[in-house]
Amino acid sequence: MLSVGRHKGKLLEIVVLAVTVVLVMAFSVTVDGFATLGNLRVILSNSASLVILSCGMAVVIISRGLDLSLIAVMVAGASTFSILINADVSALIALPVTMAAMVMVGLANGWLIAYVEIPAMLATLASAMFVTGLFRFAILRGEFMLILSKSNPAVVFLSGNILPGISTPVALMAATLVVTWFLLKYSAAGRTIYAMGDNFQAARLTGLPVRTTTIVVYVFAALTALCAGLLTSAASGAVDFRTVTNGTLLFEVILVVVLGGIPLRGGRGGVRNIIIGVALIAILRNGMTLLNFTSQMQDVLKGLVLIIAIVADNYLNPRDTETDTVGDL
Amino acid sequence: MLNIISSRIGNAAKGVLIGACMMLGAGAHANADTNIAGKKVIFVPITMGISLTEGWARRMQQHADIHGYTIDIRDAAFNTGAMAELLAKAISEKPDVLVVHNPTVQLLSRQIKQAEAEGIRVLQINLQSNQPSSAFVGANWERIGREIAEDIVTECGEGSGKSGKVAIIPGQLTAADSVIMNQAAFKVFEGHKEIEVVSNQASDWEPEKARQITATVLQQHPDLCAIFGHWDVHTMGAGNAVKDAGVADDVLVYATGGGDDVACKAVEDKVLDRVWSYDADGQGRDAGTMIDLLLQGAAAADGSMLSVESPMKIIKAGDSYDPGLCWKM
């Protein structure tokens, strides 16, 4: 059964990769300025926060969890940091304070799921609502948006180049991918995460530290969310709570993870799957923007390509009683 | 003697006149108070928590306090579904005046018609539906679109030595302001074939989406001459992309907005170059006055919509820059 599952995951990866390659070829031929080094930089820079968020979500999903508070934590983290630096607090103080606050949210999520045993979806949905409400009404006093000054050194650092030719968002994206890869592949927590996703009860009965690992998973997700939030707000010069309320980013993150070949029931997948999933979405978005498609048309085409990928996967790998698991594609 | 008599008659006449004026004035004031005190006004904005609607609400509340009527605010928090429900509930409460901030030209048109049919006077503020009502207070979007387009033609058109390439970033393609501004701008550009609109993609009012669109468009068109953003808040994302690409001196970033101090700060930071401000603070006062008049039964003689056009303030970077053009909460 395990080999069938692995085979299926790889097939979806291959289909998504093939669709991405076809799109790259089509855009290279039809769109001026697509196949350039400069455009590759733009694609990387524009998808940095999506990759970072997907790393957090992927680790959670592999452990058979789901973090619906990811975007709320991202915006809450960016707000905390922005409020502090707007009040002329040094970034060296603001960053650890913000990290501590977001770790608390991750701890709360992990504790609710591991110790109170509330389903992950409900616990993180509740914490997302709590965090958003708290920030909007108690801290921002009803404001929807915080504007960041582009002259602030922390903002300049986060949106500028860390090395000649390498922007901070791209460097942080690469660092997050490496940390995620290390966590999943080489740490004890990583092995437990796969075991939890594969068979949670078996992992628990064999004495693996499933509760502590659950907390590690949700704290890691909160930290990736904070990292993505800092990059997005510095780049656009604003912290925007509509990112939480309109919900599209959260669905995009889940989509990236699942399309890349990580099933919602967990237990398999890795950094490679995240890269494949993001590549499809990022290429599609970039090509359509260059083609001057309206945002509504972009949504239609994005949906269409995703349906094609899923149907192709279904055709290549028909479901049977063993593989037709709830939550799987 | 005759002189004395005529002087006394003159003084008496003046006294009677002044007394009559005072009585009339006092009477009119007393009538206004008596007539509208205790009346009920409901304001349904797209969202609170942004300077535009907060600025309006502040001024409208001042009018309500002076005259003794009430203003209830029903915050739709950028949720159009919730907005239609809030409006339905507001109509069922039968207020004397309903103030509506339309997200699109279509969304609330049936409800506006229903409210007017039930005798509720509807004041549309800044964004107009395609359904007329008792009154409208707001910007003349046709004028803004036309003036900005004409300015772009001057800066990027024939004889400027520039490419003539323009990117437009509307909020939503179906929003009243975006529809009217785009129509007006394209009408101007039609007469100037050297102007090429290379991108016209909506940002859903989000700075991050505007930033990503701009970064991509700049990659394809490094000789871009101007960006026309339909709202200063999301256009700041575009301005940040221009600044990050190091072309702030070559690309003019145009925007329109309520003109609070954040807009001036963006001009100072060279994130925005030119802002057509409709002065939300002044609009709030106009709206307050219009509510006072509607509550007193004011109506156009021919039954058409009473209309107040907001005067424009043009905030430009450079020698003519005047921070006094912006207002602060």
Coordinates of C-alpha atoms in Angstrom, one line a residue, chain A residues 31-33 36-39 42 45-47 49 136-137 141-145 147-151 159 232 234-238 240 242-243 245-246 248 285-286 288-296 298, chain B residues 47-51 54 75 77-78 172-174 197-209 211-217 219-221 231 233-234 236-238 240-241 243-244 262 265 269 271:
Chain A
V31 CA 5.3 36.3 -24.5
D32 CA 8.0 39.0 -25.0
G33 CA 10.3 39.3 -22.1
T36 CA 14.8 36.4 -19.5
L37 CA 17.0 36.4 -16.5
G38 CA 15.4 39.5 -15.2
N39 CA 11.9 37.9 -15.4
V42 CA 10.9 38.7 -10.6
S45 CA 11.0 37.5 -5.8
N46 CA 7.2 37.5 -6.2
S47 CA 6.9 33.9 -5.1
S49 CA 6.5 34.6 0.5
R136 CA -7.7 44.6 14.3
F137 CA -9.8 45.9 17.2
R141 CA -8.2 50.0 16.8
G142 CA -10.2 49.2 13.8
E143 CA -7.6 50.0 11.2
F144 CA -7.3 47.7 8.2
M145 CA -3.9 48.7 7.1
I147 CA 1.7 51.8 6.1
L148 CA 5.4 51.2 6.4
S149 CA 7.8 53.9 5.6
K150 CA 10.2 52.9 2.8
S151 CA 12.9 54.9 4.5
S159 CA 13.1 44.6 0.5
T232 CA 5.5 40.9 2.0
A234 CA 8.4 45.4 3.5
A235 CA 8.1 44.9 -0.2
S236 CA 4.6 46.4 -0.6
G237 CA 5.1 49.1 2.1
A238 CA 1.9 48.0 3.9
D240 CA -2.9 44.6 4.9
R242 CA -7.6 42.0 3.9
T243 CA -4.9 39.3 3.1
T245 CA -10.1 38.3 5.4
N246 CA -10.3 37.6 1.7
T248 CA -7.3 33.6 -1.3
R285 CA 0.7 34.1 -12.6
N286 CA 3.7 35.7 -14.2
M288 CA -0.7 35.9 -17.5
T289 CA 0.4 39.2 -16.0
L290 CA 2.8 39.7 -18.9
L291 CA 0.0 38.8 -21.3
N292 CA -2.1 41.6 -19.6
F293 CA -4.9 39.3 -18.7
T294 CA -7.5 40.7 -16.3
S295 CA -7.5 39.3 -12.8
Q296 CA -10.9 37.6 -13.4
Q298 CA -6.4 34.9 -14.5
Chain B
T47 CA -15.3 49.1 5.4
M48 CA -14.3 51.2 8.4
G49 CA -10.7 51.2 9.5
I50 CA -9.5 53.2 6.5
S51 CA -8.9 57.0 6.7
E54 CA -13.2 57.1 9.2
D75 CA -19.2 48.1 8.9
A77 CA -15.4 45.1 6.5
F78 CA -14.8 44.6 2.8
Q172 CA -11.7 46.3 -9.4
L173 CA -12.7 46.4 -13.0
T174 CA -16.4 46.6 -12.0
V197 CA -1.5 51.1 -22.4
V198 CA 0.7 48.1 -21.8
S199 CA -1.2 46.7 -18.7
N200 CA -4.6 47.2 -17.2
Q201 CA -4.9 44.7 -14.4
A202 CA -6.9 45.1 -11.2
S203 CA -5.2 44.8 -7.9
D204 CA -8.4 44.1 -5.8
W205 CA -7.3 47.2 -3.9
E206 CA -4.4 45.3 -2.4
P207 CA -0.9 46.9 -2.3
E208 CA 0.9 43.6 -2.5
K209 CA -1.0 42.6 -5.7
R211 CA 3.4 45.5 -6.3
Q212 CA 3.6 42.1 -8.0
I213 CA 1.9 43.4 -11.1
T214 CA 4.2 46.4 -11.3
A215 CA 7.4 44.3 -10.8
T216 CA 6.4 42.0 -13.6
V217 CA 5.3 44.8 -16.0
Q219 CA 10.5 43.7 -16.3
Q220 CA 8.7 43.5 -19.7
H221 CA 8.7 47.2 -20.2
W231 CA -6.4 54.3 -5.3
V233 CA -3.3 52.9 -0.9
H234 CA -2.9 50.1 -3.4
M236 CA 1.8 52.6 -2.9
G237 CA 2.6 48.9 -3.6
A238 CA 3.2 49.8 -7.2
N240 CA 7.4 50.6 -3.9
A241 CA 8.1 48.2 -6.9
K243 CA 11.5 52.4 -6.2
D244 CA 12.9 48.9 -5.6
V262 CA -0.3 59.1 4.5
K265 CA 4.2 61.0 3.3
D269 CA 9.1 59.2 0.3
V271 CA 6.6 56.3 -3.6

